[in-house]
Amino acid sequence: MRSLGERLHLLRKLLNLRMGPGAAILPSEVSHIHMDFALRTHNGHMGAKKFWRENLPRLKYHNPAVPMIVNRHGQNEQPPTMTVYLRTAAAAAGDAPAVAPPASSRVGLSKAQPPASNERVVHIDMKDKHSTNILEQLIAQVGAVPLRPTAEDTAEWQSLEELRKVSNASRDRINAIKAEKEREANMLRQARAAGGATEDPA
């Protein structure tokens, strides 16, 4: 059975995915999203990396059917770019089936592909942009709908915060008791050593 602390941690992670910047519903026209940025953050790649870490997981949680490919590499001279693919019309009968997007890569192997015949693309320049600015541009350019926290989510978050405070206070008390016992044991050992006594064998 998981401890209270572990359960609280998992619940906090779930709530953190459900609410916050990046929690938004993409329009049905969005077929997939591609991000391209460097492993290191210099030369204007910090905002892209932060968006990937903090905002993209929420976006994926609320849009599980939309592939989101991340191509990382070691070339910081290349500007970080987001490419959003949007369907322009339903595929006509007899058209070739859509090709599955490539998997993400951290060695530059998943570069953005040209759009299909029934797609258009929106490019977002992420260079020197804060993650919040990147999110704002994405929402504005594709028409995504941000999600506000529900009353239930807010209440659950507040409840978890209260439980976290109680858990922290309990842990602090236990640590203080352990520290006091250890201090007393050290004092006893020092007193015995000063008097020439030895501890009884266990």
Short mmCIF file of C-alpha atoms in Angstrom, two decimals:
data_model
loop_
_atom_site.label_atom_id
_atom_site.label_comp_id
_atom_site.label_asym_id
_atom_site.label_seq_id
_atom_site.Cartn_x
_atom_site.Cartn_y
_atom_site.Cartn_z
CA MET A 1 0.00 0.00 0.00
CA ARG A 2 1.29 3.44 -0.90
CA SER A 3 2.05 5.88 1.88
CA LEU A 4 0.00 9.04 2.36
CA GLY A 5 2.86 11.10 0.99
CA GLU A 6 3.06 8.99 -2.19
CA ARG A 7 -0.70 9.21 -2.74
CA LEU A 8 -0.64 12.97 -2.27
CA HIS A 9 2.23 13.26 -4.73
CA LEU A 10 0.37 11.27 -7.40
CA LEU A 11 -2.84 13.25 -6.90
CA ARG A 12 -0.93 16.52 -7.15
CA LYS A 13 0.69 15.36 -10.41
CA LEU A 14 -2.72 14.47 -11.86
CA LEU A 15 -4.27 17.78 -10.84
CA ASN A 16 -1.25 19.63 -12.20
CA LEU A 17 -1.92 18.03 -15.59
CA ARG A 18 -5.62 18.85 -15.53
CA MET A 19 -5.25 22.54 -14.70
CA GLY A 20 -2.81 25.34 -15.36
CA PRO A 21 -1.13 26.95 -18.40
CA GLY A 22 -1.41 24.61 -21.37
CA ALA A 23 -4.73 23.09 -20.32
CA ALA A 24 -6.65 23.76 -23.53
CA ILE A 25 -8.72 22.01 -26.17
CA LEU A 26 -7.33 22.12 -29.69
CA PRO A 27 -9.71 22.45 -32.63
CA SER A 28 -10.45 19.25 -34.52
CA GLU A 29 -8.53 20.59 -37.54
CA VAL A 30 -5.20 20.18 -35.73
CA SER A 31 -3.68 16.91 -36.94
CA HIS A 32 -0.39 17.10 -35.05
CA ILE A 33 2.15 19.45 -33.47
CA HIS A 34 5.90 19.46 -33.98
CA MET A 35 8.48 21.20 -31.79
CA ASP A 36 12.10 21.68 -32.79
CA PHE A 37 14.65 23.08 -30.31
CA ALA A 38 18.10 22.44 -28.90
CA LEU A 39 19.04 20.38 -25.88
CA ARG A 40 20.81 23.36 -24.32
CA THR A 41 19.02 26.62 -23.61
CA HIS A 42 21.42 29.29 -24.87
CA ASN A 43 20.75 31.31 -28.04
CA GLY A 44 17.07 31.70 -27.24
CA HIS A 45 16.00 28.09 -26.64
CA MET A 46 15.02 28.40 -22.96
CA GLY A 47 11.36 29.29 -23.52
CA ALA A 48 10.86 26.37 -25.90
CA LYS A 49 12.34 23.94 -23.40
CA LYS A 50 10.18 25.30 -20.59
CA PHE A 51 7.06 25.05 -22.78
CA TRP A 52 7.95 21.42 -23.52
CA ARG A 53 8.41 20.61 -19.84
CA GLU A 54 5.50 22.53 -18.34
CA ASN A 55 2.84 23.31 -20.95
CA LEU A 56 3.02 20.51 -23.51
CA PRO A 57 2.12 17.74 -20.98
CA ARG A 58 -1.12 19.56 -20.12
CA LEU A 59 -1.89 20.12 -23.79
CA LYS A 60 -1.33 16.41 -24.47
CA TYR A 61 -3.45 15.38 -21.48
CA HIS A 62 -6.46 17.28 -22.82
CA ASN A 63 -5.80 16.29 -26.46
CA PRO A 64 -4.61 12.67 -26.25
CA ALA A 65 -5.43 11.89 -29.89
CA VAL A 66 -3.20 14.66 -31.27
CA PRO A 67 0.39 13.48 -31.89
CA MET A 68 2.95 15.89 -30.43
CA ILE A 69 6.46 15.31 -31.74
CA VAL A 70 9.52 16.86 -30.13
CA ASN A 71 12.78 17.01 -32.07
CA ARG A 72 15.74 18.04 -29.91
CA HIS A 73 19.27 18.43 -31.16
CA GLY A 74 22.60 20.06 -30.41
CA GLN A 75 22.45 22.91 -32.92
CA ASN A 76 21.67 26.05 -30.93
CA GLU A 77 22.25 28.25 -33.95
CA GLN A 78 18.98 26.97 -35.41
CA PRO A 79 15.95 28.94 -34.18
CA PRO A 80 13.48 26.95 -32.06
CA THR A 81 10.27 26.49 -34.01
CA MET A 82 6.82 25.03 -33.45
CA THR A 83 4.93 23.72 -36.46
CA VAL A 84 1.21 23.07 -36.16
CA TYR A 85 -0.42 20.97 -38.89
CA LEU A 86 -4.08 21.69 -39.60
CA ARG A 87 -6.40 19.82 -41.94
CA THR A 88 -7.86 22.00 -44.66
CA ALA A 89 -10.55 19.54 -45.77
CA ALA A 90 -11.66 15.98 -45.22
CA ALA A 91 -9.54 13.48 -47.12
CA ALA A 92 -11.16 12.60 -50.41
CA ALA A 93 -12.14 9.04 -51.13
CA GLY A 94 -9.24 7.14 -52.61
CA ASP A 95 -6.58 9.41 -51.11
CA ALA A 96 -3.58 7.70 -49.60
CA PRO A 97 -3.96 7.14 -45.87
CA ALA A 98 -2.25 9.65 -43.61
CA VAL A 99 1.31 8.73 -42.71
CA ALA A 100 1.90 8.35 -38.98
CA PRO A 101 4.13 11.13 -37.60
CA PRO A 102 7.61 10.06 -36.50
CA ALA A 103 8.50 9.47 -32.88
CA SER A 104 10.20 12.20 -30.86
CA SER A 105 13.98 12.35 -30.92
CA ARG A 106 16.74 13.93 -28.84
CA VAL A 107 19.36 13.53 -31.57
CA GLY A 108 17.68 15.50 -34.36
CA LEU A 109 16.10 12.55 -36.18
CA SER A 110 12.47 13.79 -36.17
CA LYS A 111 12.51 16.94 -38.25
CA ALA A 112 9.27 18.63 -39.29
CA GLN A 113 7.83 17.09 -42.44
CA PRO A 114 6.08 18.90 -45.31
CA PRO A 115 2.31 19.11 -44.86
CA ALA A 116 0.06 16.61 -46.60
CA SER A 117 -2.04 17.68 -49.56
CA ASN A 118 -5.01 18.37 -47.28
CA GLU A 119 -3.03 20.19 -44.60
CA ARG A 120 -1.69 23.65 -43.95
CA VAL A 121 0.90 24.61 -41.37
CA VAL A 122 1.27 27.37 -38.82
CA HIS A 123 4.83 28.22 -37.77
CA ILE A 124 5.55 29.76 -34.38
CA ASP A 125 8.99 31.23 -33.83
CA MET A 126 9.96 30.37 -30.25
CA LYS A 127 13.37 32.06 -30.21
CA ASP A 128 13.84 34.29 -27.15
CA LYS A 129 10.17 33.83 -26.26
CA HIS A 130 8.88 33.06 -22.78
CA SER A 131 6.84 29.88 -22.51
CA THR A 132 3.71 31.93 -21.73
CA ASN A 133 4.17 33.92 -24.96
CA ILE A 134 4.57 30.70 -26.94
CA LEU A 135 1.35 29.37 -25.43
CA GLU A 136 -0.50 32.62 -26.18
CA GLN A 137 0.62 32.50 -29.82
CA LEU A 138 -0.43 28.87 -30.17
CA ILE A 139 -3.88 29.54 -28.72
CA ALA A 140 -4.38 32.64 -30.87
CA GLN A 141 -3.17 31.16 -34.15
CA VAL A 142 -5.00 27.83 -34.05
CA GLY A 143 -8.07 28.84 -32.05
CA ALA A 144 -7.50 26.61 -29.04
CA VAL A 145 -9.88 26.98 -26.10
CA PRO A 146 -8.19 27.39 -22.69
CA LEU A 147 -9.78 25.42 -19.87
CA ARG A 148 -10.51 27.05 -16.55
CA PRO A 149 -10.19 24.94 -13.40
CA THR A 150 -13.50 23.49 -12.29
CA ALA A 151 -14.81 24.14 -8.80
CA GLU A 152 -14.16 20.48 -8.00
CA ASP A 153 -10.54 20.68 -9.15
CA THR A 154 -9.96 23.86 -7.16
CA ALA A 155 -11.50 22.35 -4.03
CA GLU A 156 -9.46 19.17 -4.45
CA TRP A 157 -6.26 21.17 -4.90
CA GLN A 158 -6.97 23.16 -1.73
CA SER A 159 -7.70 19.94 0.15
CA LEU A 160 -4.42 18.43 -1.03
CA GLU A 161 -2.57 21.55 0.08
CA GLU A 162 -4.06 21.22 3.56
CA LEU A 163 -3.13 17.53 3.70
CA ARG A 164 0.38 18.37 2.52
CA LYS A 165 0.78 20.90 5.33
CA VAL A 166 -0.45 18.36 7.90
CA SER A 167 1.89 15.71 6.48
CA ASN A 168 4.85 18.11 6.57
CA ALA A 169 4.09 19.11 10.16
CA SER A 170 3.84 15.45 11.19
CA ARG A 171 7.14 14.66 9.49
CA ASP A 172 8.81 17.61 11.21
CA ARG A 173 7.57 16.40 14.61
CA ILE A 174 8.88 12.89 13.99
CA ASN A 175 12.24 14.23 12.84
CA ALA A 176 12.45 16.45 15.94
CA ILE A 177 11.73 13.47 18.22
CA LYS A 178 14.37 11.37 16.45
CA ALA A 179 16.89 14.20 16.70
CA GLU A 180 16.20 14.62 20.43
CA LYS A 181 16.62 10.89 21.07
CA GLU A 182 19.87 10.89 19.13
CA ARG A 183 21.10 13.91 21.10
CA GLU A 184 20.28 12.19 24.40
CA ALA A 185 22.02 9.00 23.27
CA ASN A 186 25.13 10.97 22.30
CA MET A 187 25.16 12.74 25.68
CA LEU A 188 24.85 9.38 27.46
CA ARG A 189 27.73 7.90 25.46
CA GLN A 190 29.89 10.94 26.21
CA ALA A 191 29.07 10.74 29.93
CA ARG A 192 29.96 7.05 30.05
CA ALA A 193 33.19 7.68 28.17
CA ALA A 194 34.14 10.49 30.57
CA GLY A 195 33.54 8.18 33.56
CA GLY A 196 35.49 5.32 32.05
CA ALA A 197 32.41 3.15 31.68
CA THR A 198 31.71 1.05 28.61
CA GLU A 199 28.36 0.29 27.07
CA ASP A 200 26.82 -3.05 27.89
CA PRO A 201 27.02 -5.47 24.97
CA ALA A 202 23.77 -5.87 23.08
#
